[in-house]
């Protein structure tokens, strides 16, 4: 599993070899940086493909657009380093959706070679790389209104677990549950199409067991929660 949480800064990263077996490489990125992995963040669009540029253009808020561009620049820098190619030469595709079979499942590298996952929230991105399907998620702590809105959509046991907590602990617990679920759903490619009830991941400090997956929480700055899911079967 993961040995340490690495930081992608302004210099070109030293990624080392591709992860093998059950090893996972997880990187964090401050998406407000001016230089990311040796590349100017302002020039990120030039290194992205047409689909990434279209997705960025659809984002209305400038902060959201910058976060998307910076995190995808970081993804390409790291993939390029692992695969021994330039960031702009990494060709990304979509796997088939496990729900409907359409071409909008997990993002992947054309031809394989490495599995990856990307998540970003409020100026912070996490990126994970592995030899098997992997999902990573980072979440900023939600406000009280968000807790009230989302709570009823979770697994009944998670609803009860969070509901039993004092009000000031519910935000932390919901961020913990949300990041665990998103990590699992990104790893499978299922996304949120089937809702948030399954899988049950638990609100306790230690994640619940999810059959076929290793699920664990990741170190995160104050006011964030992060989790990683790795296929084991």
XYZ file of C-alpha atoms in Angstrom:
233
model
C 0.000 0.000 0.000
C 0.953 3.670 0.206
C 4.267 4.422 1.877
C 3.911 8.190 2.104
C 1.887 11.074 0.738
C 4.115 12.911 -1.728
C 3.795 16.547 -2.757
C 3.895 17.754 -6.338
C 5.569 21.161 -6.217
C 7.103 23.495 -8.755
C 9.994 21.264 -9.792
C 9.758 18.280 -12.111
C 8.760 15.281 -9.966
C 10.957 12.287 -9.219
C 8.330 9.575 -9.468
C 10.558 6.524 -9.660
C 9.225 3.256 -11.064
C 5.582 2.513 -11.662
C 3.837 1.016 -8.619
C 3.602 -2.786 -8.684
C 1.398 -5.315 -6.926
C -0.495 -3.658 -4.083
C 1.752 -0.582 -3.993
C 0.127 2.824 -4.490
C 1.714 6.219 -5.085
C -0.382 9.131 -3.826
C 0.479 12.757 -4.499
C -1.058 15.986 -3.239
C -1.072 19.275 -5.143
C -1.826 22.853 -4.149
C -3.780 23.870 -7.253
C -3.167 27.576 -6.630
C 0.545 27.160 -7.431
C 1.964 29.239 -10.268
C 4.354 26.485 -11.379
C 3.437 22.800 -11.292
C 5.974 20.080 -11.980
C 8.184 22.408 -14.000
C 5.322 23.906 -16.054
C 3.605 27.280 -15.736
C 0.035 26.805 -14.542
C -1.120 29.606 -16.857
C -0.042 27.493 -19.818
C -1.844 24.337 -18.689
C -4.383 24.362 -21.520
C -1.655 23.930 -24.125
C -0.717 20.561 -22.595
C -4.269 19.201 -22.306
C -6.275 17.377 -24.939
C -9.428 18.653 -26.669
C -11.809 16.910 -24.256
C -10.060 18.356 -21.202
C -10.133 21.836 -22.715
C -13.868 21.506 -23.436
C -14.562 20.405 -19.871
C -12.567 23.329 -18.519
C -14.394 25.794 -20.776
C -17.759 24.616 -19.446
C -16.832 25.651 -15.898
C -18.425 29.025 -15.173
C -16.458 30.041 -12.078
C -12.868 31.114 -12.702
C -11.638 29.374 -9.537
C -13.211 26.090 -10.613
C -11.671 26.388 -14.059
C -8.228 27.118 -12.634
C -8.489 24.176 -10.229
C -9.460 21.845 -13.067
C -6.641 23.014 -15.323
C -4.029 22.864 -12.553
C -5.043 19.402 -11.359
C -5.070 17.991 -14.897
C -1.696 19.561 -15.577
C -0.443 17.812 -12.446
C -1.984 14.539 -13.617
C -0.267 14.749 -16.991
C 3.065 15.718 -15.462
C 2.984 12.690 -13.158
C 1.690 10.259 -15.784
C 4.333 11.492 -18.209
C 7.036 10.945 -15.617
C 5.851 7.420 -14.780
C 5.448 6.471 -18.456
C 8.573 8.216 -19.748
C 6.792 10.607 -22.094
C 5.950 14.308 -22.353
C 2.802 15.419 -20.470
C 1.053 16.512 -23.664
C 1.716 13.136 -25.304
C -0.187 11.139 -22.687
C -3.388 9.933 -24.378
C -6.362 9.621 -22.065
C -9.461 7.562 -22.795
C -12.603 6.445 -20.975
C -13.365 2.857 -20.065
C -16.849 1.446 -20.587
C -19.345 2.485 -17.914
C -20.155 -0.458 -15.600
C -23.755 0.773 -15.356
C -24.723 1.190 -19.007
C -21.712 0.113 -21.074
C -21.262 3.577 -22.593
C -17.807 5.131 -23.129
C -17.892 7.288 -20.007
C -16.475 5.042 -17.299
C -13.174 5.428 -15.460
C -10.556 7.648 -17.107
C -7.572 5.591 -18.265
C -4.337 5.797 -20.220
C -4.679 4.485 -23.773
C -2.920 1.134 -23.922
C -2.882 0.755 -20.134
C 0.350 0.628 -18.177
C -0.938 2.300 -15.026
C -4.237 2.930 -13.242
C -4.860 6.385 -11.813
C -7.409 8.510 -10.008
C -7.729 12.269 -9.484
C -9.761 14.315 -7.023
C -9.771 18.015 -6.189
C -11.580 20.194 -3.660
C -11.132 23.842 -2.678
C -7.580 24.345 -3.941
C -6.273 20.887 -3.077
C -5.871 17.882 -5.384
C -4.964 14.256 -4.659
C -3.666 11.920 -7.365
C -3.184 8.149 -7.002
C -1.331 5.682 -9.256
C -1.333 1.881 -9.033
C -1.019 -1.370 -10.999
C -4.676 -2.222 -10.276
C -7.883 -0.137 -10.243
C -7.630 2.637 -7.676
C -9.792 5.498 -6.487
C -8.852 8.556 -4.446
C -10.975 11.352 -3.068
C -10.393 14.510 -1.029
C -13.213 16.587 0.434
C -13.349 19.887 2.253
C -15.478 19.730 5.395
C -19.089 20.520 4.472
C -21.197 23.180 6.117
C -24.072 22.338 8.441
C -26.613 22.850 5.646
C -24.792 20.355 3.413
C -24.836 17.782 6.213
C -28.596 18.153 6.486
C -29.061 17.908 2.706
C -26.866 14.849 2.147
C -27.332 12.818 5.312
C -30.568 11.079 4.299
C -29.031 9.828 1.026
C -26.414 7.667 2.784
C -26.619 4.056 3.955
C -29.114 3.785 6.868
C -26.354 2.642 9.238
C -24.222 5.668 8.273
C -27.217 7.963 8.815
C -27.596 6.551 12.319
C -23.863 6.760 13.074
C -23.613 10.404 12.044
C -26.926 11.292 13.634
C -25.698 10.006 17.004
C -22.778 12.452 16.967
C -22.849 15.950 18.462
C -23.510 18.598 15.843
C -19.882 19.787 15.667
C -18.731 16.227 14.874
C -21.160 15.586 12.041
C -19.275 17.690 9.492
C -16.078 15.701 10.047
C -17.949 12.397 9.906
C -19.786 13.288 6.706
C -16.563 14.370 4.979
C -15.011 11.073 6.089
C -17.937 9.027 4.710
C -18.172 11.038 1.494
C -14.460 10.707 0.689
C -14.555 6.946 1.333
C -17.607 6.428 -0.878
C -16.227 8.598 -3.678
C -12.916 6.724 -3.581
C -14.765 3.417 -4.001
C -17.075 4.720 -6.725
C -14.183 6.238 -8.665
C -12.251 2.972 -8.414
C -15.142 0.997 -9.903
C -16.142 3.679 -12.404
C -19.757 3.530 -11.210
C -19.846 7.158 -10.125
C -22.948 8.570 -8.439
C -25.460 7.122 -10.921
C -26.727 4.604 -8.364
C -26.780 7.006 -5.439
C -24.819 7.106 -2.191
C -26.333 4.232 -0.221
C -23.783 1.643 -1.318
C -21.109 0.776 -0.545
C -21.391 0.987 3.215
C -18.109 2.555 4.390
C -18.966 3.597 7.936
C -18.566 6.888 9.781
C -16.180 5.609 12.458
C -12.491 6.622 12.434
C -11.660 3.271 10.798
C -13.430 2.498 7.495
C -15.753 -0.464 7.217
C -14.610 -3.441 5.157
C -15.671 -3.267 1.493
C -15.455 -6.733 -0.154
C -12.883 -6.852 -2.942
C -11.297 -3.546 -1.978
C -8.764 -2.178 0.461
C -10.224 1.066 1.811
C -8.248 3.420 4.020
C -8.235 7.050 5.054
C -5.352 9.250 3.923
C -3.547 12.037 5.766
C -5.196 15.366 4.985
C -4.809 19.002 6.075
C -7.163 20.404 8.721
C -10.693 20.931 7.357
C -10.276 18.151 4.771
C -10.839 14.397 4.642
C -9.310 11.999 2.103
C -9.538 8.298 1.311
C -8.127 5.657 -1.020
C -9.694 2.479 -2.443
C -7.565 -0.223 -4.095
C -8.850 -3.395 -5.736
C -7.678 -6.543 -3.957
C -9.677 -9.233 -5.797
